[in-house]
Amino acid sequence: DRAMELNPSYARALAFKERILTLMGDESGADEAWKQVLELARVGVQNNMKLLHESYLCCDSIQRAGELIQEYLRHHPEDHEAQAALLQVAMHEGDFVEGQKLLDAVLEFLPDNAQLKMGRCLNGFRIGNYAEAMKELEIRWYRSGADKKWALPAPDWNGDPIQDGKLAIYCEQG
């Protein structure tokens, strides 16, 4: 409360206040603080967004960080830093299944975002959804700044069983 008195718009203090009130069991106070946090996300001050999502990450609250970034992206869909923050949150502490759910949720309102689709594709490989991820891999060539697709002397995998259990995965980054 003292930090909020000194600077009522200090985003990090507001995030910590919400977390502390939640831990103390003060549901109404935590709910009110969360409403204020979401209002900062709607207003869209990018520095506040960064401070807030980092604050929730350091409090081990991936769900709150994800909700916050999704709310921000609803109002500021072209903010690439926020998209990157969503991916950071999604992969925080190796919860890749939850990360996939977060990516799916944000892709509902950003269905044409090649960068997010690529993150979803690569994470699909990580969690074992090989056939689905392979179908989505073509998106890599449509991202801004992507290299041209390599012309390899082998067919693209279509999901059928792999002879000898080998699959070559390549990317433009090495």
mmCIF file of C-alpha atoms in Angstrom:
data_model
loop_
_atom_site.group_PDB
_atom_site.id
_atom_site.type_symbol
_atom_site.label_atom_id
_atom_site.label_comp_id
_atom_site.label_asym_id
_atom_site.label_seq_id
_atom_site.Cartn_x
_atom_site.Cartn_y
_atom_site.Cartn_z
ATOM 1 C CA ASP A 1 0.000 0.000 0.000
ATOM 2 C CA ARG A 2 2.871 2.385 0.789
ATOM 3 C CA ALA A 3 4.351 1.913 -2.707
ATOM 4 C CA MET A 4 0.922 2.561 -4.203
ATOM 5 C CA GLU A 5 0.580 5.754 -2.113
ATOM 6 C CA LEU A 6 3.914 7.019 -3.404
ATOM 7 C CA ASN A 7 3.076 6.234 -7.029
ATOM 8 C CA PRO A 8 -0.496 5.077 -7.715
ATOM 9 C CA SER A 9 0.330 4.152 -11.313
ATOM 10 C CA TYR A 10 3.329 1.950 -10.432
ATOM 11 C CA ALA A 11 2.371 -1.267 -12.165
ATOM 12 C CA ARG A 12 4.724 -3.639 -10.328
ATOM 13 C CA ALA A 13 3.453 -2.579 -6.882
ATOM 14 C CA LEU A 14 -0.111 -3.213 -8.037
ATOM 15 C CA ALA A 15 0.775 -6.708 -9.269
ATOM 16 C CA PHE A 16 2.500 -7.574 -5.992
ATOM 17 C CA LYS A 17 -0.432 -6.165 -4.037
ATOM 18 C CA GLU A 18 -2.811 -8.466 -5.933
ATOM 19 C CA ARG A 19 -0.570 -11.489 -5.272
ATOM 20 C CA ILE A 20 -0.149 -10.686 -1.556
ATOM 21 C CA LEU A 21 -3.885 -10.161 -1.060
ATOM 22 C CA THR A 22 -4.527 -13.463 -2.838
ATOM 23 C CA LEU A 23 -2.061 -15.281 -0.571
ATOM 24 C CA MET A 24 -3.625 -13.664 2.510
ATOM 25 C CA GLY A 25 -7.065 -14.869 1.443
ATOM 26 C CA ASP A 26 -8.487 -11.376 0.897
ATOM 27 C CA GLU A 27 -10.514 -12.277 -2.183
ATOM 28 C CA SER A 28 -12.347 -8.958 -2.529
ATOM 29 C CA GLY A 29 -9.138 -6.924 -2.205
ATOM 30 C CA ALA A 30 -7.319 -9.217 -4.638
ATOM 31 C CA ASP A 31 -10.207 -9.001 -7.112
ATOM 32 C CA GLU A 32 -10.175 -5.193 -6.941
ATOM 33 C CA ALA A 33 -6.401 -5.092 -7.479
ATOM 34 C CA TRP A 34 -6.747 -7.537 -10.416
ATOM 35 C CA LYS A 35 -9.359 -5.251 -12.017
ATOM 36 C CA GLN A 36 -6.870 -2.383 -11.767
ATOM 37 C CA VAL A 37 -4.135 -4.538 -13.299
ATOM 38 C CA LEU A 38 -6.416 -5.443 -16.218
ATOM 39 C CA GLU A 39 -7.281 -1.782 -16.702
ATOM 40 C CA LEU A 40 -3.572 -1.018 -17.102
ATOM 41 C CA ALA A 41 -3.443 -3.775 -19.739
ATOM 42 C CA ARG A 42 -6.396 -2.251 -21.608
ATOM 43 C CA VAL A 43 -4.886 1.238 -21.538
ATOM 44 C CA GLY A 44 -1.809 -0.311 -23.044
ATOM 45 C CA VAL A 45 1.203 1.449 -21.607
ATOM 46 C CA GLN A 46 3.859 -0.940 -22.909
ATOM 47 C CA ASN A 47 6.305 -0.396 -20.048
ATOM 48 C CA ASN A 48 3.522 -1.194 -17.554
ATOM 49 C CA MET A 49 2.740 -4.337 -19.524
ATOM 50 C CA LYS A 50 6.350 -5.489 -19.289
ATOM 51 C CA LEU A 51 6.575 -4.717 -15.563
ATOM 52 C CA LEU A 52 3.307 -6.503 -14.877
ATOM 53 C CA HIS A 53 4.021 -9.712 -16.755
ATOM 54 C CA GLU A 54 7.542 -9.923 -15.291
ATOM 55 C CA SER A 55 6.089 -9.365 -11.818
ATOM 56 C CA TYR A 56 3.654 -12.225 -12.218
ATOM 57 C CA LEU A 57 6.412 -14.474 -13.534
ATOM 58 C CA CYS A 58 8.617 -13.794 -10.521
ATOM 59 C CA CYS A 59 5.628 -14.599 -8.277
ATOM 60 C CA ASP A 60 5.216 -17.945 -10.097
ATOM 61 C CA SER A 61 1.772 -16.985 -11.330
ATOM 62 C CA ILE A 62 1.862 -18.129 -14.951
ATOM 63 C CA GLN A 63 -1.925 -18.133 -15.178
ATOM 64 C CA ARG A 64 -2.212 -14.467 -14.160
ATOM 65 C CA ALA A 65 0.649 -13.455 -16.459
ATOM 66 C CA GLY A 66 -1.025 -15.262 -19.359
ATOM 67 C CA GLU A 67 -4.426 -13.700 -18.658
ATOM 68 C CA LEU A 68 -2.836 -10.266 -18.439
ATOM 69 C CA ILE A 69 -0.974 -10.565 -21.725
ATOM 70 C CA GLN A 70 -4.039 -11.967 -23.496
ATOM 71 C CA GLU A 71 -6.098 -9.003 -22.273
ATOM 72 C CA TYR A 72 -3.417 -6.585 -23.451
ATOM 73 C CA LEU A 73 -3.231 -8.280 -26.869
ATOM 74 C CA ARG A 74 -7.014 -8.054 -27.275
ATOM 75 C CA HIS A 75 -6.582 -4.264 -27.318
ATOM 76 C CA HIS A 76 -3.097 -4.087 -28.882
ATOM 77 C CA PRO A 77 -2.868 -7.094 -31.243
ATOM 78 C CA GLU A 78 0.144 -5.897 -33.225
ATOM 79 C CA ASP A 79 2.477 -5.480 -30.242
ATOM 80 C CA HIS A 80 5.249 -7.955 -31.047
ATOM 81 C CA GLU A 81 6.894 -7.530 -27.642
ATOM 82 C CA ALA A 82 3.676 -8.634 -25.975
ATOM 83 C CA GLN A 83 3.484 -11.616 -28.325
ATOM 84 C CA ALA A 84 7.013 -12.552 -27.290
ATOM 85 C CA ALA A 85 6.033 -12.082 -23.635
ATOM 86 C CA LEU A 86 3.159 -14.504 -24.140
ATOM 87 C CA LEU A 87 5.568 -17.110 -25.445
ATOM 88 C CA GLN A 88 7.881 -16.456 -22.488
ATOM 89 C CA VAL A 89 5.010 -16.954 -20.076
ATOM 90 C CA ALA A 90 3.832 -20.033 -21.909
ATOM 91 C CA MET A 91 7.188 -21.748 -21.613
ATOM 92 C CA HIS A 92 7.994 -20.532 -18.096
ATOM 93 C CA GLU A 93 9.185 -23.389 -15.913
ATOM 94 C CA GLY A 94 8.761 -25.892 -18.731
ATOM 95 C CA ASP A 95 4.970 -26.126 -18.632
ATOM 96 C CA PHE A 96 4.767 -26.675 -22.363
ATOM 97 C CA VAL A 97 1.274 -28.195 -22.356
ATOM 98 C CA GLU A 98 -0.083 -25.098 -20.595
ATOM 99 C CA GLY A 99 1.964 -23.001 -23.019
ATOM 100 C CA GLN A 100 0.209 -24.659 -25.931
ATOM 101 C CA LYS A 101 -3.163 -23.808 -24.366
ATOM 102 C CA LEU A 102 -2.125 -20.158 -23.995
ATOM 103 C CA LEU A 103 -0.954 -20.026 -27.604
ATOM 104 C CA ASP A 104 -4.225 -21.571 -28.775
ATOM 105 C CA ALA A 105 -6.189 -18.969 -26.797
ATOM 106 C CA VAL A 106 -4.356 -15.985 -28.235
ATOM 107 C CA LEU A 107 -4.446 -17.430 -31.765
ATOM 108 C CA GLU A 108 -8.244 -17.361 -31.540
ATOM 109 C CA PHE A 109 -8.126 -13.567 -31.833
ATOM 110 C CA LEU A 110 -4.865 -13.356 -33.831
ATOM 111 C CA PRO A 111 -5.443 -16.210 -36.308
ATOM 112 C CA ASP A 112 -3.099 -14.862 -38.997
ATOM 113 C CA ASN A 113 -0.066 -14.195 -36.793
ATOM 114 C CA ALA A 114 2.731 -16.265 -38.319
ATOM 115 C CA GLN A 115 5.115 -15.748 -35.390
ATOM 116 C CA LEU A 116 2.637 -17.126 -32.850
ATOM 117 C CA LYS A 117 1.734 -19.992 -35.188
ATOM 118 C CA MET A 118 5.415 -20.836 -35.473
ATOM 119 C CA GLY A 119 5.773 -20.859 -31.685
ATOM 120 C CA ARG A 120 2.777 -23.164 -31.459
ATOM 121 C CA CYS A 121 4.264 -25.445 -34.116
ATOM 122 C CA LEU A 122 7.671 -25.726 -32.434
ATOM 123 C CA ASN A 123 6.075 -26.297 -29.052
ATOM 124 C CA GLY A 124 3.932 -29.023 -30.657
ATOM 125 C CA PHE A 125 7.122 -30.892 -31.478
ATOM 126 C CA ARG A 126 8.305 -30.377 -27.892
ATOM 127 C CA ILE A 127 5.145 -31.923 -26.386
ATOM 128 C CA GLY A 128 4.999 -34.816 -28.851
ATOM 129 C CA ASN A 129 2.284 -33.652 -31.256
ATOM 130 C CA TYR A 130 4.541 -34.481 -34.201
ATOM 131 C CA ALA A 131 1.961 -34.991 -36.960
ATOM 132 C CA GLU A 132 0.052 -31.809 -36.084
ATOM 133 C CA ALA A 133 3.247 -29.792 -35.703
ATOM 134 C CA MET A 134 4.581 -31.040 -39.016
ATOM 135 C CA LYS A 135 1.398 -29.902 -40.778
ATOM 136 C CA GLU A 136 1.884 -26.430 -39.273
ATOM 137 C CA LEU A 137 5.595 -26.198 -40.062
ATOM 138 C CA GLU A 138 4.963 -24.593 -43.454
ATOM 139 C CA ILE A 139 4.126 -21.338 -41.603
ATOM 140 C CA ARG A 140 7.853 -20.760 -41.005
ATOM 141 C CA TRP A 141 8.322 -19.516 -44.566
ATOM 142 C CA TYR A 142 5.622 -16.848 -44.183
ATOM 143 C CA ARG A 143 7.027 -15.033 -41.153
ATOM 144 C CA SER A 144 8.577 -11.643 -41.733
ATOM 145 C CA GLY A 145 12.314 -11.924 -42.277
ATOM 146 C CA ALA A 146 12.221 -15.695 -42.834
ATOM 147 C CA ASP A 147 14.623 -17.350 -45.247
ATOM 148 C CA LYS A 148 13.328 -19.073 -48.361
ATOM 149 C CA LYS A 149 12.351 -22.705 -48.046
ATOM 150 C CA TRP A 150 15.197 -25.100 -48.718
ATOM 151 C CA ALA A 151 14.940 -27.383 -51.732
ATOM 152 C CA LEU A 152 15.971 -30.716 -50.166
ATOM 153 C CA PRO A 153 16.053 -33.946 -52.195
ATOM 154 C CA ALA A 154 13.488 -35.565 -49.877
ATOM 155 C CA PRO A 155 9.712 -35.279 -49.565
ATOM 156 C CA ASP A 156 8.067 -33.380 -46.734
ATOM 157 C CA TRP A 157 6.717 -35.707 -44.050
ATOM 158 C CA ASN A 158 2.963 -36.291 -44.331
ATOM 159 C CA GLY A 159 2.479 -38.025 -40.989
ATOM 160 C CA ASP A 160 2.888 -41.585 -42.251
ATOM 161 C CA PRO A 161 5.184 -43.941 -40.322
ATOM 162 C CA ILE A 162 8.835 -42.990 -40.819
ATOM 163 C CA GLN A 163 11.121 -45.596 -42.370
ATOM 164 C CA ASP A 164 13.973 -46.460 -39.994
ATOM 165 C CA GLY A 165 12.541 -44.046 -37.435
ATOM 166 C CA LYS A 166 14.354 -40.961 -38.771
ATOM 167 C CA LEU A 167 13.005 -37.507 -39.408
ATOM 168 C CA ALA A 168 15.133 -34.531 -40.455
ATOM 169 C CA ILE A 169 13.994 -31.218 -39.026
ATOM 170 C CA TYR A 170 15.746 -28.130 -40.285
ATOM 171 C CA CYS A 171 15.351 -24.450 -39.665
ATOM 172 C CA GLU A 172 16.680 -21.254 -41.126
ATOM 173 C CA GLN A 173 18.572 -20.388 -37.934
ATOM 174 C CA GLY A 174 21.082 -23.251 -38.011
#
